[in-house]
Coordinates of C-alpha atoms in Angstrom, one line a residue:
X1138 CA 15.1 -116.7 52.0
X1139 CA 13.6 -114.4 54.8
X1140 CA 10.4 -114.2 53.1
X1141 CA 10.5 -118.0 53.5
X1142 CA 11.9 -118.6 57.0
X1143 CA 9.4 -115.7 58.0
X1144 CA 6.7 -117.9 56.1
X1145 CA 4.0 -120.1 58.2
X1146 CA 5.9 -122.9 56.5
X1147 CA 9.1 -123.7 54.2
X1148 CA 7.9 -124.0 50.8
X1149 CA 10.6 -125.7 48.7
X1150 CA 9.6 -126.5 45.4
X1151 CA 10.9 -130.5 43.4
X1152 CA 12.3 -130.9 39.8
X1153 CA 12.2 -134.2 38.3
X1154 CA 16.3 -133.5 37.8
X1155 CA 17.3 -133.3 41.8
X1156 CA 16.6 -137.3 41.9
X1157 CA 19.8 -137.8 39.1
X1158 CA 21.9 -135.0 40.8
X1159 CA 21.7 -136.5 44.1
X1160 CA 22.7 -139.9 42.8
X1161 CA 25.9 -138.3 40.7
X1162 CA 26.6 -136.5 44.0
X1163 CA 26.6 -140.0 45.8
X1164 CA 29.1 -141.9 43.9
X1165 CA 31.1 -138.4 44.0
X1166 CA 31.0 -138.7 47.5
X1167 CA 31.4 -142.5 47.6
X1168 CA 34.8 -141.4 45.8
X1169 CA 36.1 -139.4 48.3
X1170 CA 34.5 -140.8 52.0
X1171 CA 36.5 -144.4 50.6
X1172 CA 39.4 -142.7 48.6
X1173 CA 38.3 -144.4 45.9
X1174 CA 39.6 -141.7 43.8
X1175 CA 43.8 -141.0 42.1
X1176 CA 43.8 -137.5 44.0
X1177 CA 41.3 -136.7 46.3
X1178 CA 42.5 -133.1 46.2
X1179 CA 41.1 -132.7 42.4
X1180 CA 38.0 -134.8 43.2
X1181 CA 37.1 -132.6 46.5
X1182 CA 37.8 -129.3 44.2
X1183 CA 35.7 -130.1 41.8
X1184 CA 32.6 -131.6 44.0
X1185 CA 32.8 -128.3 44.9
X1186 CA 32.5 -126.3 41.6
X1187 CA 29.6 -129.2 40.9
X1188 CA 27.8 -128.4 44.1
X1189 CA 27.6 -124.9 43.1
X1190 CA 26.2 -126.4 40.0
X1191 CA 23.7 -127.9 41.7
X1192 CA 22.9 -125.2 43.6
X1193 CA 22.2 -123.1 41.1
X1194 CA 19.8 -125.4 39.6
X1195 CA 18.0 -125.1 42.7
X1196 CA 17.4 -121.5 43.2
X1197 CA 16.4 -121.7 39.8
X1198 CA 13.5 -124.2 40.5
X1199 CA 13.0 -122.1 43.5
X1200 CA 12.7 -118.5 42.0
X1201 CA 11.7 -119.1 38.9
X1202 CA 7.9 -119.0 39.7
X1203 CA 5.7 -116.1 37.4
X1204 CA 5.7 -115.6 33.9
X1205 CA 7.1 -112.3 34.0
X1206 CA 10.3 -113.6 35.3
X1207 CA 10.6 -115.8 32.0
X1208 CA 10.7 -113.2 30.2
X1209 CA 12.8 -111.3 32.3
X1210 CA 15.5 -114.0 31.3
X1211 CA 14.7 -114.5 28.2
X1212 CA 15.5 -111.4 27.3
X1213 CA 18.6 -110.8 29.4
X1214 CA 20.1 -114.0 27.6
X1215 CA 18.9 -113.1 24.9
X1216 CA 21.0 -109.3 24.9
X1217 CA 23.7 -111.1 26.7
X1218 CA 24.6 -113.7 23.6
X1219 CA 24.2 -110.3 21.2
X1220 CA 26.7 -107.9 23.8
X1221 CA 29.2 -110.5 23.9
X1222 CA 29.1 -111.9 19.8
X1223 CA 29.3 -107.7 19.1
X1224 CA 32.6 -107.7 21.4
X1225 CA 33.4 -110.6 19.6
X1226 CA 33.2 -109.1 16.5
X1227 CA 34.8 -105.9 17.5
X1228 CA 38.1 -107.6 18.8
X1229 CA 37.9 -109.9 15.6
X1230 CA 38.6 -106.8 13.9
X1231 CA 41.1 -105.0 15.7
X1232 CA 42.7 -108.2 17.4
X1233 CA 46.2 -107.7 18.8
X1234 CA 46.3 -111.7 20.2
X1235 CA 45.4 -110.3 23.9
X1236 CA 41.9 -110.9 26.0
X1237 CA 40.4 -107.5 26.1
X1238 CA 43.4 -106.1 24.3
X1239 CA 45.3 -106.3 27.5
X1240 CA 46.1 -110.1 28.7
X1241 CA 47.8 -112.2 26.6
X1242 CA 47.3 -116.2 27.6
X1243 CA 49.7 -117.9 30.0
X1244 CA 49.4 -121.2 28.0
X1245 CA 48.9 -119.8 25.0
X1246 CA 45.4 -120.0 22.9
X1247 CA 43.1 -119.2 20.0
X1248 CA 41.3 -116.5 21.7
X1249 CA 37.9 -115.4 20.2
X1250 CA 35.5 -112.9 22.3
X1251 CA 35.8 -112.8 25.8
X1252 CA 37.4 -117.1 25.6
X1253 CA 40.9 -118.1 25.6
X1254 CA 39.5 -121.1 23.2
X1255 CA 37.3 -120.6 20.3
X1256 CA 35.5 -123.6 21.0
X1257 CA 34.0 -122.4 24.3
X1258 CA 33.0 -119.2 22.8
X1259 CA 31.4 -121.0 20.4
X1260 CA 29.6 -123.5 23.0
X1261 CA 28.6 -120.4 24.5
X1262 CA 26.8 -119.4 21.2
X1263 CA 25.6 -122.6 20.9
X1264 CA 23.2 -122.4 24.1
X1265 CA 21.9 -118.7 23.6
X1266 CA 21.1 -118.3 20.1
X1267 CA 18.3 -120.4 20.2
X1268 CA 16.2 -118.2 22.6
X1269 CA 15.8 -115.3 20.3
X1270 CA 15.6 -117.3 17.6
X1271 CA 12.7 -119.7 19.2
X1272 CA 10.9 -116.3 20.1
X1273 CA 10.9 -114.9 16.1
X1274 CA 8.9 -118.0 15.9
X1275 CA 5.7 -117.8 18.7
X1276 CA 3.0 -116.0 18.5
X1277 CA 3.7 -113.1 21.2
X1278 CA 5.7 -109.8 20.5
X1279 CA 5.1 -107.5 18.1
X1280 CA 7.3 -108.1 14.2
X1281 CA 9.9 -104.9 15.2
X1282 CA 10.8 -107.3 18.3
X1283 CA 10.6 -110.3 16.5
X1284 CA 12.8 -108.8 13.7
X1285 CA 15.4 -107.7 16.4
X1286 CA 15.1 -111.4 18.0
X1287 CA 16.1 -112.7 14.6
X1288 CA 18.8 -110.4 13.6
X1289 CA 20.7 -110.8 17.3
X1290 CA 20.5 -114.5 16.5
X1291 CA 21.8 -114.4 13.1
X1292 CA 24.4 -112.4 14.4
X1293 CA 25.7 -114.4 17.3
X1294 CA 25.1 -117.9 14.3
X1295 CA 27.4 -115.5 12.2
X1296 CA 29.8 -115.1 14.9
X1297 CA 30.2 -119.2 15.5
X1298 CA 31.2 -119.8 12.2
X1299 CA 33.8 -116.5 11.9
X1300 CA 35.4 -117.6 16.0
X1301 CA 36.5 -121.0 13.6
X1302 CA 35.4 -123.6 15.2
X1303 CA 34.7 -127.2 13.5
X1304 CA 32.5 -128.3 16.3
X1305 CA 30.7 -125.1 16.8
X1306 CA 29.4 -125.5 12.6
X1307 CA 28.6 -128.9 13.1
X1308 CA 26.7 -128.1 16.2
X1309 CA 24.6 -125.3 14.6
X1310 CA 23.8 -127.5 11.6
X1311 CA 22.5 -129.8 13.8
X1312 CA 20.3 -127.2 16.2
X1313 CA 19.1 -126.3 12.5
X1314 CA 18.1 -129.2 11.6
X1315 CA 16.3 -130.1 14.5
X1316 CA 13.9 -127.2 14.6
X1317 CA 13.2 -127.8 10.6
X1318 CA 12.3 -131.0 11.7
X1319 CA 10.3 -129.6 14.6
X1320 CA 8.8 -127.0 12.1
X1321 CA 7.4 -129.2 9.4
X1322 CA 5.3 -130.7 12.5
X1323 CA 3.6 -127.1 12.4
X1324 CA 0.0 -126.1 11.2
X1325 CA 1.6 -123.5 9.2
X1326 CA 4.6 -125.4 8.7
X1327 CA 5.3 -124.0 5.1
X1328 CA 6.2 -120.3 6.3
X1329 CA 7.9 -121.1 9.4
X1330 CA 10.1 -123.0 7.3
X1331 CA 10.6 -120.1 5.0
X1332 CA 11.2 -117.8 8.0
X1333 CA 14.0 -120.2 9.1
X1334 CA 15.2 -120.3 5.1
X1335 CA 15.5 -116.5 5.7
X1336 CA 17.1 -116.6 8.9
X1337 CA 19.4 -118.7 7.5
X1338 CA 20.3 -116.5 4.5
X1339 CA 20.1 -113.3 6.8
X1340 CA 23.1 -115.2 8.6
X1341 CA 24.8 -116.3 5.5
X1342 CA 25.0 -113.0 4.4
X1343 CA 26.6 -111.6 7.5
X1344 CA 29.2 -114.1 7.6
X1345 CA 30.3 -113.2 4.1
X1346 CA 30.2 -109.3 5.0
X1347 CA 32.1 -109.6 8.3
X1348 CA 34.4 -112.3 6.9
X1349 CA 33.8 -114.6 4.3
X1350 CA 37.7 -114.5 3.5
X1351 CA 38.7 -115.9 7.1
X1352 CA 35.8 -118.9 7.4
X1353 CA 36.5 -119.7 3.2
X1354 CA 40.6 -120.0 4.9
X1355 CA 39.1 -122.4 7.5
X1356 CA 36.9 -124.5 6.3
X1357 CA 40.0 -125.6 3.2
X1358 CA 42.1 -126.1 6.2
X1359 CA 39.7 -128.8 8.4
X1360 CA 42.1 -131.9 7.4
X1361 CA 44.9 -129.5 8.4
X1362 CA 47.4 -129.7 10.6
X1363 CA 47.2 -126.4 12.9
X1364 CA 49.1 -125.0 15.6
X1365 CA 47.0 -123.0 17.4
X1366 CA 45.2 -126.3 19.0
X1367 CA 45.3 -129.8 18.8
X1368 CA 44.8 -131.4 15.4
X1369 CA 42.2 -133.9 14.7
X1370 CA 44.6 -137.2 14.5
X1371 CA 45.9 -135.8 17.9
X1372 CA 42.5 -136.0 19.8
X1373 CA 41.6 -139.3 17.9
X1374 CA 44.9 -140.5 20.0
X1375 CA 43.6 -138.9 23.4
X1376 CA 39.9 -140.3 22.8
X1377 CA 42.0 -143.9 22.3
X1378 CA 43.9 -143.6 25.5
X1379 CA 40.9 -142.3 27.4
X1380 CA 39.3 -145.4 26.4
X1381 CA 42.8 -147.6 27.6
X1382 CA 41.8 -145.8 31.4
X1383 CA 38.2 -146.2 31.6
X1384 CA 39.0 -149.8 30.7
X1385 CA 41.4 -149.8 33.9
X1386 CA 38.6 -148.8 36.5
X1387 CA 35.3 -148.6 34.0
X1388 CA 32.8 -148.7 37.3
X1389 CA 33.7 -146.1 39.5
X1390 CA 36.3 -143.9 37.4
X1391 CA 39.6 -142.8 38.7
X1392 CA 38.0 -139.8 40.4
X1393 CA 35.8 -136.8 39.3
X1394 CA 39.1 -134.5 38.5
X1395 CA 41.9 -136.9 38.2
X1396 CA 42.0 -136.5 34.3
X1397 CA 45.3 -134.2 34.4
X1398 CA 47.1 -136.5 36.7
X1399 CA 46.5 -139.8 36.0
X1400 CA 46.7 -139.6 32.0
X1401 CA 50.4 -138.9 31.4
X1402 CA 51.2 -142.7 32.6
X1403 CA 48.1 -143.1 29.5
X1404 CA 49.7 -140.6 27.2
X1405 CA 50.5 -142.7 23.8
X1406 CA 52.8 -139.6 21.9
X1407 CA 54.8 -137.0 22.3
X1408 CA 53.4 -133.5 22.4
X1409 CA 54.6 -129.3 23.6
X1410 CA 50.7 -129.2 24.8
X1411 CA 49.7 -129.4 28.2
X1412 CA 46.7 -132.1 27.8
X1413 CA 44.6 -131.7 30.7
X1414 CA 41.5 -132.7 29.2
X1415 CA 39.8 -135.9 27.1
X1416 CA 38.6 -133.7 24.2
X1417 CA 35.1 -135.7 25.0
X1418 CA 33.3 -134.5 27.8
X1419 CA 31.4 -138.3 27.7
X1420 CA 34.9 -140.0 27.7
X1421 CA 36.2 -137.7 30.0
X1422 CA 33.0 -138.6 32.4
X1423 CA 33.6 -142.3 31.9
X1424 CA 36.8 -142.2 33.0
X1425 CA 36.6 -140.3 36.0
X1426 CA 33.4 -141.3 37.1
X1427 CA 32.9 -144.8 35.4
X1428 CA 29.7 -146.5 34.3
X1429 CA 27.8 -145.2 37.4
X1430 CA 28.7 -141.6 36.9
X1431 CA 27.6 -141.6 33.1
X1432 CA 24.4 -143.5 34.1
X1433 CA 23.3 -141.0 36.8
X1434 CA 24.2 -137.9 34.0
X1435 CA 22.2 -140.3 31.6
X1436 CA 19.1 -140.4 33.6
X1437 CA 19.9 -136.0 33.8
X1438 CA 19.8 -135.6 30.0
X1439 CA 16.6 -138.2 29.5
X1440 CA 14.7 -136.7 32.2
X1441 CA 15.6 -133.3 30.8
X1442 CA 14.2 -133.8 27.6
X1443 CA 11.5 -135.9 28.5
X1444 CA 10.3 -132.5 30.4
X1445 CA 11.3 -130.7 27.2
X1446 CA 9.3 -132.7 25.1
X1447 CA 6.2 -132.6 26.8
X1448 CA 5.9 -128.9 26.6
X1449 CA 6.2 -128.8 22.7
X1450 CA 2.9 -129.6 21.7
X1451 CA 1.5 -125.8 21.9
X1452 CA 5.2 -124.1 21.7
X1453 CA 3.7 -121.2 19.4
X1454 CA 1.7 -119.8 22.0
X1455 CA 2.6 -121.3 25.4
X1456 CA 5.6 -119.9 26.9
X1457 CA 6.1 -122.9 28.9
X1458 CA 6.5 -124.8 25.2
X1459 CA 8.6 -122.3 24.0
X1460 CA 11.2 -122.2 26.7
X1461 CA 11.4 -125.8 26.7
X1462 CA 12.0 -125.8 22.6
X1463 CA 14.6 -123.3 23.3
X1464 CA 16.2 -124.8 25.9
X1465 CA 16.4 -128.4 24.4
X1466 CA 18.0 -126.6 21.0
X1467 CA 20.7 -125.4 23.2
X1468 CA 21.3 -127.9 25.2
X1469 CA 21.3 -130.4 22.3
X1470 CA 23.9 -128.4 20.4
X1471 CA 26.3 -128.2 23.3
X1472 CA 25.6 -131.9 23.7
X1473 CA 26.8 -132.6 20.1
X1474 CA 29.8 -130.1 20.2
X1475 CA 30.7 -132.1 23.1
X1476 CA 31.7 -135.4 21.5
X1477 CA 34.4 -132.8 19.7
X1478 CA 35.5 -130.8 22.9
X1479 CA 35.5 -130.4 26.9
X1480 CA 32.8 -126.9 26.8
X1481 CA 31.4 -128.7 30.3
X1482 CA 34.7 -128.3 31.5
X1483 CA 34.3 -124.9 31.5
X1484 CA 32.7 -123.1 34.7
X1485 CA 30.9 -120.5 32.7
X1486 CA 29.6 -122.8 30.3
X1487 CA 29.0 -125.4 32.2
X1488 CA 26.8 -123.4 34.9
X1489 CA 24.8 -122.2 31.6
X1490 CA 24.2 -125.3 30.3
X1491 CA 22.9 -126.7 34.4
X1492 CA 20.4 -123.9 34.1
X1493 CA 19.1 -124.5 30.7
X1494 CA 18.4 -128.3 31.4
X1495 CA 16.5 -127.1 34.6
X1496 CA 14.2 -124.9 32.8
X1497 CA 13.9 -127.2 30.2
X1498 CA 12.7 -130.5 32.7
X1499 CA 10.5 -127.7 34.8
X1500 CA 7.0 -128.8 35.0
X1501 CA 4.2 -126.0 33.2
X1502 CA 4.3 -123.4 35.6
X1503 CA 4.1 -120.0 33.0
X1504 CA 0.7 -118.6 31.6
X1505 CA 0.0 -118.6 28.3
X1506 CA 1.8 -116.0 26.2
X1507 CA -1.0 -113.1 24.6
X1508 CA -0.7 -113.0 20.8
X1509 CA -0.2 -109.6 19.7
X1510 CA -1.2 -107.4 17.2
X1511 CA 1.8 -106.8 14.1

């Protein structure tokens, strides 16, 4: 900031994504100037926690000028996802039901890593796994970094699938099957494929080492009843009476927020849980925001991966391509977990995922990465 105010001029750089965020701010506004909203309280509390949000997605269009700085993140994430899937794995282990050994949950939980809910520790996963794994993949870094890139992402994969969450596996399959797709589009698209197949297997075989007991328990038990969180038939019922409310006030919501408040007079059963969220971050956005909320975070997801997209062509050996792959995996796994859970609903991951759609709709502004000699 004082380089710039010192500056002969303000220099403030544009993303194609501050043209959506300003309209979803409008009708947020619009919600509470005309009290258009259930409980202005919860919709003025949580314009707040979005304006940080988009705050943050401006200092990182801002700052995030040189190549160096890329890679700076990269690789931060990048350790981050592997410190926090090896704590993970660690209280896994030697779990006595309390975060960090020490706090056990006021409302109760299945806590996995540093998360009171599984689920969000698997979103978490979900949105950094694919930067190391994206870099095992380009043509920059020597094969003793690219090998540690691809174990630390096998790991944290591992790690999804041993936390226990359905949405999490079907999100990874999906991130998976994506980049085969975008693979086969490859000059050499043969042994990238086979360096996935082995990433894969690498994965595989941790799972089975650090518990293939636990997921094998799991997986028999997905048309299960279970009470350490909702079961399936229970969210189906939620999802149903979401859709009853947006049907009540389907243009402008019932406030950005007013999802704990307004859906008990909604509720169709009985339940002990406290349901303070849809269980669908899209239903949850239609009803509090309506159809011109989930149009203006619509036109946030195209223009992100249109600005993805356009980056792919040379991803192998253009960091700008790379980042943008890498991004778009994560975002696009979160975005399918999503239809399953409420990960957006969730401050850490939801300022996480804000950054990586940035990045992602950025225009080329990194040189091209130096390919290095094995």
């Amino acid at each position: 900031m004082a380089r710039q105010l010192l500056g002969p001029q303000l220099q403030v750089a544009a993303s194609p994504l501050f043209p959506p965020i300003l309209g979803f701010a409008v009708i947020v506004l619009f919600q509470i100037v005309t009290g258009f909203t259930a409980y202005r309280s919860a919709t003025l509390s949580q314009a707040l926690l979005y304006a940080a949000y988009g705050l943050l997605c401006f200092l990182v269009v801002q700052l995030l000028r040189r190549t160096w700085q890329i890679r700076i993140l990269t690789w931060g994430f990048s350790a981050y996802g592997l410190a926090v899937a090896l704590f993970a794995l660690v209280q896994g282990l030697a779990s006595n039901g309390k975060l960090y050994w020490l706090r056990t949950p006021r409302l109760g939980g299945w806590i996995y890593g540093p998360y009171v809910n599984h689920n969000h520790y698997a979103g978490l996963m979900e949105m950094l796994l694919p930067i190391p794994l994206v870099f095992v993949f380009t043509r920059y870094g020597s094969n003793p970094r690219k090998a540690m890139a691809g174990l630390a992402a096998a790991l944290m994969a591992s790690t999804i699938f041993l936390s226990g969450s359905r949405g999490g596996m079907l999100a990874f399959a999906a991130q998976i099957t994506l980049f085969a797709a975008l693979l086969l589009r490859q000059k050499r698209a043969g042994r990238m494929v086979l360096t996935l197949g082995v990433f894969v297997v690498l994965a595989i075989g941790l799972l089975a080492w650090l518990g293939g007991g636990e997921l094998a328990e799991r997986i028999a038990s997905i048309h299960s009843e279970t009470r350490k969180e909702l079961s399936g038939a229970m969210r189906v019922s939620i999802d149903r009476d979401a859709v009853k409310m947006f049907a009540h006030k389907p243009v402008l919501g019932w406030g950005l927020g007013t999802f704990p408040e307004v859906y008990p007079q909604f509720r169709s059963f009985y339940t002990n849980f406290f349901v303070d969220k849809a269980h669908n971050d899209y239903l949850q956005l239609l009803v509090e925001t309506g159809v011109l909320g989930f149009a203006a975070m619509s036109w946030f997801l195209i223009v992100t991966y249109r600005g993805a997209i356009r980056k792919l062509k040379n991803w192998t050996v253009d960091t700008n391509g790379a980042i943008g792959l890498a991004t778009m995996l994560g975002v696009t796994g979160i975005l399918v977990h999503n239809l399953f859970d409420f990960n957006l609903q969730i401050p850490a991951n939801a300022a996480l995922f804000y950054v990586l759609c940035t990045v992602a709709a950025m225009e080329p502004r990194f040189g091209l990465t130096r390919r290095s000699a094995a």
